[in-house]
Amino acid sequence: MAVKQFKSESKRLLDLMIHSIYTHKEIFLRELISNASDAIDKLYFQSLTDPNVGKTREDFQIRLTVDKAERQITLSDNGVGMTKDELEQNLGVIARSGTLDFRRENAEKLDDLNVIGQFGVGFYSAFMVAAEVSVSSRAYGADEAWRWHSRGAEGYMIEPCEKAEVGTDIVLTVKKDEPDEHYDEFLETRRLAELVRKYSDYIRYPIRMDLEHSRLKEGSESEYETVVETETVNSMVPLWRRNRSEVTEEEYHQFYRDKFYDFTPPLRVIHAANEGLATYHALLFIPKQAPYNYYTKEFEKGLALYSSGVMIMEKCADLLPDHFSFVRGLVDSQDLSLNISREMLQHDRQLKVIAAGLEKRIKNELLKMLREERETYDAFFESFGLQLKAGAYTGFGENRELLQELLLFYSAAQKKRITLAEYVESMKEEQEVIYYAAGAGVAALDRMPQTELVRERGFDILYLTDDVDEFVLRVFGTFADKKFQSVSASGLDLTTEEEKKQAEEQTRTHAEMLRFMKDALDGKVADVTLSGRLKSHPACLTSRGEVSIEMEKVLNAMPTPDKVAAQKVLELNAAHPLFAALDRLHGADSDKLKTVTEILYNQARLVEGLPVEDPAAHAEAVCALLAEGL
Ligand code: ADP
């Protein structure tokens, strides 16, 4: 029998497959199974009107067997089959010329991955793993069967063969392992079963395999035997294609567990079917806990992408915005081609429409949780709030509108996390701004001198305990037309007219001392002033200008060479007994006033969580004072 040459286009493609550097060789199985499923579809539809087919829906199946010794995988289907001509046409030639011309023109620009995408090369992908491919087929209605056979580039042969049943058997003789190319794995039934589940789980017909199990021998308590059982490997009906009302919560959770290996049930399941601009099914999960690597570079966001039940990508990052990167799940759309490549996906309009739709859905689900199940939302925010806040802050707040309603901050008055809207609702009539204080934790902020008077006046304060918090509020600037106001910014004014007059008076009286103290601190502070905000504390540090003390801490903790410094003001409480002592020292003992000023300044730094520049000198000065006083 003469060996026929492949048509030139086919040959090029075949070359690409044989020498493929494509890293996902395993997709050959997906391609062949999809073809088998299509062939069964055809015969099944035929059977609906043609009683001669003699088959019902249940009779159709795909069989996958392995002969390890011969290094062979056989994939059999009882679909429509191919005639001799069809074998020639379908497997010898790439006959879709119209699109092919376009593709040929562009072929140079494409990498091999794209070529796979461009050509719909399904069948040829067999040559990525097989040294030899044989296709025995008997077409529906034909009396004889034919066998197509090829070792790759040299060409193919077609000869008559024996085949009793209508359908197609594809036999792959798997390539030998090479030092850096592994093929042996494709001869392991477990591995193949894994690939079926990974890519073809939702093929509508059963994919059956003989799988080995080890089980206790009958009558024995310790002896095991290996038995071979024929199993249907794929689950066939995708959960997400079923009606929401037919799926139980347990089924959703089971699916989530199996797919994402997270044993904590998700907080929410979003099961959506969309028609319109884009047609798709989506099944999304909002996890309860962040995976251990969530806040690291290793974490990869994305949703699995399916095209009509066949997986085409495990993690499609373009489907999820960064601020919702914690969402897990999948999208199934028939509008996407099975062989679309990563590069092409990025520009796919359909995908953008889907992503935008999902973003809205996720937001609405979170809002619903926030309104209806506050405790659950609080748990969610505990895990992923940081991500939402980072999202609200990046890009100069471009996602602010989308995210601001979802943010929670700790309320000093209510002692729990609240939304910005809730803060504004509970504002006092005379209150004009939204107060916030940034620091290391709730307890520390409660003790912070700057928060005391604000709270005493009956104003709530948002406690910002995450590094990113203050940056978020700065980017926002206002909420519901109310300005955000740090309790630590110098110039915070809570005083009445009466108090103001008194303070001015006092400042005038003590101007000389304040100037002396400022000079004593030798450029470390922009000013030393009398404070209108202190109650029980003798002194505190506040900041002037753009950089707050908290921001100085956060920014300087980053590994950048440029360090920033907030412009600090040392504020003193004139009503505190220590102030009277300072006043006595002024003019009487300048050296001591200088020492006490330095101590006060350092104490104020400590209260702010800032390091003391010279801890030894500070300790020494405090001890010297103690020794005098004790
Ligand atoms: P595609 O599936 O994208 O059309 P393939 O190269 O995978 O391209 O297959 C070419 C054609 O060969 C298919 O369109 C189909 O007509 C035929 N074919 C492939 N596998 C089978 C099969 N198992 N049974 C019947 N026909 C098949």
XYZ file of C-alpha atoms and ligand atoms in Angstrom:
657
model
C 0.000 0.000 0.000
C 1.371 3.388 -1.021
C 2.099 5.994 1.590
C 0.245 9.196 0.838
C 1.716 12.572 1.583
C -0.096 15.026 3.779
C -1.174 18.237 2.082
C 1.379 20.904 2.723
C -0.610 22.841 5.306
C -1.293 19.695 7.231
C 2.322 18.790 7.055
C 3.460 22.050 8.573
C 0.993 21.644 11.335
C 2.001 18.099 11.928
C 5.628 19.155 12.152
C 4.643 21.640 14.771
C 2.838 18.989 16.731
C 5.606 16.431 16.510
C 8.231 18.896 17.598
C 5.928 20.734 19.855
C 7.457 22.627 22.691
C 3.951 23.192 23.920
C 4.043 22.575 27.617
C 0.536 21.227 27.910
C 0.974 18.070 25.874
C -1.692 16.522 28.026
C -4.411 18.392 26.134
C -4.231 15.791 23.340
C -6.664 13.716 25.384
C -9.113 16.583 25.702
C -8.973 17.111 21.929
C -9.589 13.475 21.060
C -12.371 13.139 23.602
C -14.061 16.267 22.270
C -13.956 14.793 18.754
C -15.415 11.522 20.014
C -18.154 13.380 21.811
C -18.972 15.371 18.645
C -19.155 12.131 16.659
C -21.556 10.657 19.191
C -23.650 13.828 19.095
C -24.052 13.353 15.363
C -25.216 9.762 15.610
C -27.413 10.541 18.580
C -29.239 13.265 16.666
C -29.571 10.884 13.773
C -31.108 8.311 16.114
C -33.856 10.719 17.087
C -35.368 10.451 13.609
C -33.841 7.267 12.254
C -34.890 4.012 13.936
C -32.186 2.097 12.044
C -29.529 3.537 14.324
C -30.825 1.115 16.922
C -29.376 2.995 19.861
C -30.781 5.025 22.726
C -29.124 7.795 24.666
C -27.806 5.363 27.282
C -25.974 3.235 24.743
C -23.480 5.888 23.795
C -20.113 5.920 25.456
C -16.413 6.616 25.107
C -13.940 3.944 26.220
C -10.372 4.582 27.223
C -8.003 1.636 27.612
C -4.279 1.304 28.131
C -1.861 -1.435 27.147
C 1.285 -0.611 29.030
C 3.414 -3.355 27.514
C 2.636 -2.180 23.985
C 2.733 1.476 25.082
C -0.725 1.972 23.614
C -3.714 4.076 24.536
C -6.992 3.323 22.787
C -9.878 5.719 22.668
C -13.095 4.224 21.291
C -16.391 5.858 20.586
C -19.598 4.512 19.134
C -20.372 7.709 17.297
C -21.049 8.336 13.661
C -17.660 7.083 12.380
C -15.899 8.003 9.145
C -15.999 6.586 5.638
C -12.816 6.060 3.666
C -13.318 9.447 2.019
C -13.927 11.132 5.291
C -10.782 9.646 6.800
C -8.907 10.987 3.828
C -10.564 14.369 3.974
C -10.606 14.901 7.715
C -7.303 13.438 8.762
C -5.221 13.890 5.648
C -6.067 17.427 4.789
C -7.009 20.520 6.575
C -9.938 21.399 4.431
C -11.171 24.608 5.954
C -9.425 26.756 3.406
C -11.141 30.111 3.797
C -9.985 30.682 7.308
C -6.779 28.868 6.578
C -5.653 31.459 4.044
C -5.989 34.146 6.622
C -4.134 32.022 9.085
C -1.343 31.247 6.683
C -0.726 34.924 6.134
C -0.453 35.481 9.822
C 1.272 32.285 10.743
C 4.713 33.844 11.038
C 3.597 36.060 13.828
C 2.253 33.242 15.911
C 4.001 31.114 18.418
C 3.243 27.431 18.578
C 0.673 27.905 21.249
C -1.203 30.278 19.055
C -0.980 27.911 16.126
C -2.738 25.314 18.151
C -5.374 27.913 18.804
C -5.548 29.126 15.228
C -5.994 25.836 13.443
C -8.415 23.857 15.562
C -5.802 21.157 15.343
C -7.594 18.763 17.616
C -6.716 15.494 16.032
C -3.113 16.325 15.174
C -2.300 17.019 18.797
C -2.148 13.221 19.178
C 1.296 13.466 17.616
C 2.541 15.478 20.568
C 2.613 12.259 22.581
C 2.320 9.472 20.014
C 4.938 8.098 17.635
C 2.222 6.277 15.750
C -1.471 6.913 15.372
C -4.021 4.533 13.956
C -7.685 5.352 13.388
C -10.055 2.486 12.646
C -13.498 3.667 11.756
C -16.762 2.374 10.508
C -19.214 4.994 9.375
C -22.877 4.731 10.145
C -24.596 3.114 7.151
C -21.355 1.737 5.657
C -20.670 -1.941 5.117
C -16.945 -1.821 5.452
C -14.464 -0.324 7.893
C -11.212 1.519 7.165
C -8.023 2.088 9.011
C -6.005 5.264 8.729
C -2.470 4.975 9.956
C 0.473 7.340 10.266
C 3.882 7.631 11.881
C 3.850 11.372 11.413
C 5.627 13.472 8.871
C 6.290 10.767 6.288
C 2.616 10.457 5.400
C -0.350 8.191 6.023
C -1.954 5.027 4.729
C -5.562 3.966 4.456
C -6.497 0.300 4.259
C -9.550 -1.857 4.866
C -9.969 -3.350 8.300
C -12.344 -5.405 10.415
C -14.658 -3.510 12.708
C -18.012 -4.889 13.724
C -19.507 -1.829 15.390
C -20.155 1.607 14.020
C -17.747 4.115 15.505
C -14.064 4.953 15.774
C -11.084 3.472 17.621
C -8.031 5.648 17.889
C -4.855 3.880 18.953
C -1.874 5.953 20.042
C 1.522 4.363 20.412
C 3.064 6.571 23.023
C 6.555 7.987 22.463
C 9.432 6.767 24.596
C 10.576 8.882 27.517
C 13.458 11.200 26.812
C 15.681 12.946 29.350
C 13.625 16.133 29.298
C 10.384 14.932 27.715
C 8.144 12.646 29.686
C 5.526 10.442 28.104
C 5.331 7.409 30.401
C 2.816 9.185 32.580
C 0.266 8.894 29.777
C 0.359 5.127 30.152
C -0.816 5.327 33.751
C -4.563 4.802 34.016
C -4.736 6.997 37.120
C -3.051 9.847 35.298
C -5.390 9.520 32.339
C -8.402 9.424 34.639
C -7.075 12.583 36.256
C -6.798 14.268 32.855
C -10.317 13.220 31.945
C -11.612 14.787 35.139
C -9.510 17.871 34.677
C -10.459 18.710 31.108
C -13.405 16.606 30.100
C -15.403 16.106 33.251
C -18.540 17.527 31.695
C -18.596 15.704 28.392
C -22.199 14.592 28.127
C -21.455 10.916 27.448
C -19.824 8.537 29.910
C -16.073 8.113 29.534
C -15.347 4.645 30.877
C -12.047 3.217 32.037
C -10.873 0.092 33.776
C -9.369 1.241 37.025
C -7.515 -0.759 39.617
C -8.587 -0.711 43.226
C -7.099 -2.376 46.165
C -9.566 -3.821 48.655
C -9.709 -6.303 51.515
C -9.875 -9.914 50.399
C -13.148 -11.543 51.215
C -13.036 -13.119 54.612
C -9.709 -11.517 55.417
C -9.032 -8.630 57.769
C -5.582 -7.680 56.597
C -4.960 -9.110 53.153
C -5.604 -6.885 50.195
C -6.245 -7.764 46.596
C -6.253 -5.678 43.472
C -9.448 -5.677 41.498
C -10.183 -4.024 38.204
C -13.491 -2.280 37.809
C -14.966 -0.420 34.906
C -15.880 3.080 35.999
C -17.370 6.173 34.511
C -14.696 8.744 35.144
C -16.456 11.966 34.167
C -19.355 13.474 36.055
C -21.120 14.478 32.803
C -23.585 17.124 33.919
C -21.787 20.190 35.139
C -23.130 21.454 38.398
C -23.304 24.955 37.007
C -25.521 23.901 34.142
C -28.105 22.505 36.475
C -30.936 24.551 37.807
C -30.016 26.431 40.946
C -33.084 25.079 42.707
C -31.965 21.515 42.004
C -28.542 21.835 43.545
C -28.217 21.368 47.273
C -25.917 23.380 49.450
C -24.009 20.186 50.240
C -23.379 19.637 46.533
C -22.011 23.139 46.119
C -19.775 22.681 49.126
C -18.583 19.274 47.986
C -17.744 20.710 44.595
C -15.871 23.590 46.184
C -13.935 21.228 48.423
C -12.986 18.865 45.595
C -12.051 21.579 43.190
C -10.210 23.997 45.422
C -9.039 21.769 48.261
C -10.483 24.132 50.832
C -12.153 22.256 53.645
C -13.789 25.307 55.135
C -17.146 25.795 53.422
C -17.372 29.011 51.423
C -19.285 31.966 52.835
C -21.261 32.480 49.671
C -21.958 30.688 46.422
C -22.827 32.708 43.333
C -24.454 30.575 40.688
C -25.300 32.669 37.673
C -26.650 32.002 34.228
C -26.420 34.939 31.919
C -27.885 35.607 28.546
C -27.621 38.706 26.453
C -24.432 40.451 25.474
C -22.549 37.400 26.670
C -23.965 33.965 27.297
C -22.348 32.117 30.144
C -22.763 30.114 33.287
C -20.679 31.035 36.280
C -20.160 29.334 39.585
C -18.277 31.491 42.042
C -17.340 31.024 45.668
C -16.430 33.556 48.305
C -14.095 31.702 50.655
C -14.185 32.167 54.379
C -10.456 32.111 54.884
C -7.606 33.476 52.872
C -5.318 30.759 51.537
C -1.985 30.738 53.343
C -0.227 32.408 50.417
C -2.980 34.896 49.646
C -1.061 37.990 50.580
C 2.135 36.877 48.838
C 3.462 37.088 45.308
C 2.950 33.352 44.809
C -0.817 33.689 44.900
C -2.342 33.478 41.473
C -5.804 34.885 40.979
C -8.209 33.713 38.320
C -11.233 31.639 37.415
C -11.276 28.388 35.485
C -12.561 28.909 31.983
C -14.707 26.378 30.163
C -16.020 26.374 26.657
C -19.232 24.366 26.484
C -18.237 22.121 29.354
C -14.635 21.599 28.273
C -11.941 23.271 30.301
C -9.680 25.511 28.283
C -7.825 27.314 31.044
C -7.302 26.549 34.697
C -6.790 30.100 35.864
C -7.899 32.925 33.686
C -6.662 36.034 35.487
C -8.503 38.446 33.205
C -11.826 37.309 34.598
C -11.170 38.758 38.053
C -10.121 42.256 39.072
C -7.386 42.405 41.728
C -9.725 43.685 44.404
C -11.839 40.541 44.107
C -8.901 38.186 43.612
C -10.058 36.049 46.549
C -13.040 34.737 44.585
C -12.705 31.189 43.287
C -14.736 29.422 40.689
C -15.319 29.039 37.000
C -17.008 30.421 33.950
C -18.442 28.354 31.134
C -19.298 30.074 27.893
C -20.213 28.659 24.549
C -19.161 31.904 22.910
C -15.495 31.087 23.365
C -13.562 28.848 21.040
C -12.076 25.696 22.494
C -8.656 26.491 21.181
C -8.382 30.099 22.114
C -4.933 30.984 23.406
C -3.916 33.100 26.357
C -2.742 35.965 24.176
C -5.944 36.008 22.210
C -8.048 35.857 25.344
C -6.591 39.084 26.608
C -8.107 40.889 23.699
C -11.311 38.978 23.634
C -14.237 41.362 23.921
C -16.522 38.618 25.056
C -14.256 37.917 27.986
C -14.246 41.577 29.005
C -18.033 41.647 28.986
C -18.129 38.539 31.152
C -15.536 39.932 33.566
C -17.485 43.170 33.965
C -20.678 41.229 34.613
C -19.017 39.071 37.239
C -17.483 42.054 39.013
C -20.948 43.525 39.461
C -22.338 40.227 40.694
C -19.595 39.813 43.248
C -20.068 43.321 44.539
C -23.812 42.861 44.884
C -23.351 39.593 46.707
C -20.964 41.217 49.147
C -23.312 44.140 49.674
C -26.133 41.728 50.344
C -24.022 39.908 52.874
C -23.114 43.196 54.511
C -26.754 44.209 54.836
C -28.304 40.887 55.725
C -25.642 38.932 57.546
C -23.375 41.345 59.262
C -21.452 38.799 61.291
C -20.630 36.748 58.235
C -19.516 39.864 56.444
C -17.346 40.797 59.372
C -15.653 37.397 59.157
C -15.210 37.910 55.448
C -13.713 41.344 56.016
C -11.348 39.923 58.578
C -9.922 37.687 55.837
C -10.096 39.899 52.783
C -10.714 43.473 53.932
C -7.101 44.340 53.332
C -7.471 43.400 49.680
C -10.590 45.545 49.274
C -8.861 48.489 50.920
C -5.780 48.085 48.768
C -8.093 47.991 45.768
C -9.849 51.171 46.834
C -6.556 52.961 47.215
C -4.614 51.861 44.119
C -4.820 53.792 40.891
C -5.583 56.997 42.800
C -8.900 55.573 43.828
C -10.184 54.637 40.384
C -12.272 51.850 41.943
C -13.466 53.976 44.790
C -17.095 54.130 43.644
C -17.233 50.379 43.373
C -15.565 49.587 46.665
C -16.214 52.340 49.200
C -19.511 50.908 50.393
C -17.807 47.619 51.135
C -15.154 48.994 53.466
C -15.287 48.688 57.230
C -13.303 50.590 59.833
C -13.261 50.168 63.572
C -15.467 52.613 65.425
C -14.163 53.879 68.764
C -17.680 54.593 70.009
C -19.432 51.453 68.798
C -16.472 49.190 69.470
C -16.905 47.238 66.231
C -16.301 47.672 62.539
C -18.685 50.007 60.754
C -19.106 51.364 57.246
C -18.374 54.953 56.320
C -22.086 55.487 55.739
C -22.832 54.261 59.241
C -20.292 56.681 60.649
C -21.877 59.599 58.838
C -25.355 58.569 59.963
C -24.298 58.605 63.608
C -22.531 61.965 63.397
C -23.589 64.636 65.849
C -25.404 67.625 64.503
C -22.580 70.067 65.117
C -19.944 67.636 63.843
C -18.506 68.636 60.493
C -15.774 66.121 59.806
C -15.077 62.392 60.012
C -12.432 61.879 62.686
C -9.842 59.195 62.414
C -6.788 58.096 64.344
C -4.098 55.824 63.001
C -2.095 53.493 65.186
C -1.020 49.998 66.025
C -4.185 48.703 67.626
C -7.488 49.551 69.259
C -6.133 49.473 72.821
C -3.209 51.730 71.942
C -5.485 54.160 70.126
C -7.857 54.305 73.073
C -4.956 55.472 75.219
C -3.567 57.848 72.642
C -3.671 61.422 74.049
C -5.063 62.882 70.827
C -8.190 60.705 70.858
C -9.263 61.498 74.388
C -10.836 64.901 73.984
C -12.468 64.063 70.662
C -14.193 61.118 72.264
C -15.115 63.193 75.281
C -16.844 65.708 73.057
C -19.007 62.810 71.911
C -17.526 62.402 68.461
C -16.837 58.945 67.135
C -13.392 58.169 65.744
C -12.472 55.651 63.066
C -9.507 53.689 64.326
C -7.165 52.879 61.486
C -5.110 49.871 62.410
C -3.928 48.589 59.027
C -1.041 50.267 57.257
C -3.085 50.938 54.161
C -6.050 52.553 55.970
C -4.855 56.112 56.188
C -3.798 56.057 52.548
C -7.300 54.973 51.572
C -8.917 57.864 53.418
C -6.375 60.297 52.009
C -7.177 59.152 48.482
C -10.887 59.476 49.190
C -10.497 62.930 50.743
C -14.169 63.097 51.643
C -17.141 60.830 52.111
C -20.704 62.079 51.690
C -19.236 65.594 51.501
C -17.605 65.223 54.903
C -13.884 65.697 55.126
C -11.678 63.121 56.827
C -9.812 64.690 59.726
C -6.918 63.106 61.590
C -7.060 63.686 65.336
C -3.278 63.986 65.194
C -3.084 66.772 62.670
C -1.920 70.024 64.207
C -4.588 72.664 63.947
C -7.405 70.313 64.920
C -9.843 72.682 66.540
C -12.284 71.508 69.147
C -12.187 74.573 71.296
C -14.962 77.018 72.003
C -14.519 80.769 71.475
C -14.030 81.168 75.196
C -11.347 78.501 75.366
C -9.693 79.946 72.319
C -9.291 83.330 73.917
C -7.877 81.750 77.003
C -5.390 79.709 74.975
C -4.215 82.778 73.049
C -3.706 84.572 76.277
C -1.697 81.699 77.677
C 0.357 81.323 74.543
C 1.285 84.977 74.816
C 2.234 84.602 78.461
C 4.338 81.521 77.798
C 5.725 82.509 74.414
C 9.242 82.774 75.689
C 9.229 79.368 77.344
C 7.727 77.710 74.274
C 10.421 79.274 72.100
C 13.095 78.062 74.487
C 11.696 74.542 74.366
C 11.554 74.581 70.584
C 15.203 75.649 70.423
C 16.104 72.977 72.956
C 14.757 70.342 70.598
C 17.139 71.596 67.974
C 15.144 71.236 64.764
C 13.358 68.025 65.707
C 10.011 69.770 65.850
C 8.502 72.506 63.731
C 6.957 74.074 66.796
C 6.078 73.737 70.470
C 2.550 74.963 71.210
C -0.176 74.885 73.802
C -2.755 72.278 73.048
C -6.515 72.565 72.883
C -6.972 68.819 72.563
C -5.302 67.294 75.607
C -7.137 66.263 78.732
C -5.216 63.988 81.060
C -1.929 63.779 79.187
C 0.846 66.367 79.551
C 1.999 66.379 75.924
C 1.576 64.866 72.498
C 3.000 65.006 69.010
C 0.938 66.171 66.068
C 1.827 66.731 62.467
C 1.609 69.551 59.986
C 1.325 69.170 56.235
C 0.833 66.183 53.979
C 2.764 63.475 55.777
C 1.233 62.257 59.016
C 3.184 60.531 61.749
C 1.496 57.222 60.905
C 2.431 57.622 57.254
C 6.017 58.350 58.234
C 6.060 55.025 60.047
C 4.479 53.070 57.201
C 6.541 54.636 54.446
C 9.809 54.301 56.317
C 9.106 50.643 56.992
C 9.252 50.054 53.249
C 12.609 49.134 51.785
C 13.129 52.385 49.913
C 16.220 54.547 50.326
C 14.258 57.802 50.623
C 13.025 58.293 54.123
C 10.262 60.734 54.906
C 9.638 62.706 58.064
C 6.402 64.216 59.229
C 6.595 67.844 60.311
C 6.042 67.391 64.026
C 4.582 69.762 66.588
C 4.977 69.141 70.309
C 1.714 70.150 71.969
C 1.562 70.791 75.701
C -1.355 70.598 78.102
C -1.385 73.816 80.113
C -3.822 72.319 82.619
C -1.482 69.478 83.517
C 0.550 69.732 86.786
C 3.720 69.094 84.813
C 3.148 72.279 82.881
C 3.290 74.284 86.102
C 6.591 72.579 86.899
C 7.958 73.530 83.466
C 6.892 77.078 84.130
C 8.780 77.079 87.417
C 11.945 75.770 85.766
C 11.764 78.379 83.052
C 14.211 81.112 83.938
C 15.277 79.267 87.112
C 17.062 76.211 85.713
C 17.485 76.268 81.937
C 19.552 73.090 81.838
C 16.872 71.134 83.587
C 14.118 72.623 81.449
C 16.073 71.454 78.410
C 16.404 67.931 79.838
C 12.721 67.722 80.764
C 11.753 69.024 77.313
C 13.778 66.273 75.683
C 12.219 63.665 77.936
C 8.714 64.945 77.164
C 9.466 64.893 73.456
C 10.780 61.344 73.629
C 7.790 60.189 75.678
C 5.491 61.677 73.062
C 7.415 59.757 70.377
C 7.011 56.537 72.318
C 3.279 57.107 72.673
C 3.104 57.542 68.889
C 4.977 54.308 68.382
C 8.017 56.105 67.004
C 11.505 55.026 68.026
C 13.506 57.176 70.415
C 16.657 58.327 68.675
C 19.033 57.734 71.574
C 17.369 55.294 73.978
C 20.369 55.086 76.322
C 20.530 58.840 76.789
C 16.772 58.960 77.335
C 16.874 56.199 79.968
C 19.740 57.915 81.702
C 17.916 61.245 81.837
C 14.752 59.654 83.236
C 16.736 57.746 85.861
C 18.582 60.870 86.939
C 15.227 62.611 87.479
C 13.839 59.636 89.342
C 16.859 59.531 91.622
C 16.318 63.187 92.479
C 12.662 62.764 93.184
C 12.682 59.476 95.118
P -11.955 19.697 14.417
O -12.421 18.744 15.472
O -11.563 21.026 14.942
O -12.867 19.754 13.249
P -9.920 17.705 14.080
O -8.607 17.709 13.360
O -9.868 17.381 15.512
O -10.576 19.104 13.822
O -10.851 16.672 13.365
C -11.115 16.751 12.006
C -12.383 16.075 11.666
O -12.225 14.659 11.749
C -13.542 16.368 12.586
O -14.172 17.569 12.231
C -14.431 15.158 12.368
O -15.248 15.332 11.231
C -13.438 14.069 12.104
N -13.215 13.270 13.315
C -12.202 13.365 14.208
N -12.321 12.434 15.166
C -13.443 11.737 14.910
C -14.127 10.646 15.546
N -13.679 10.103 16.692
N -15.245 10.184 14.951
C -15.711 10.717 13.799
N -15.124 11.742 13.172
C -14.005 12.249 13.692
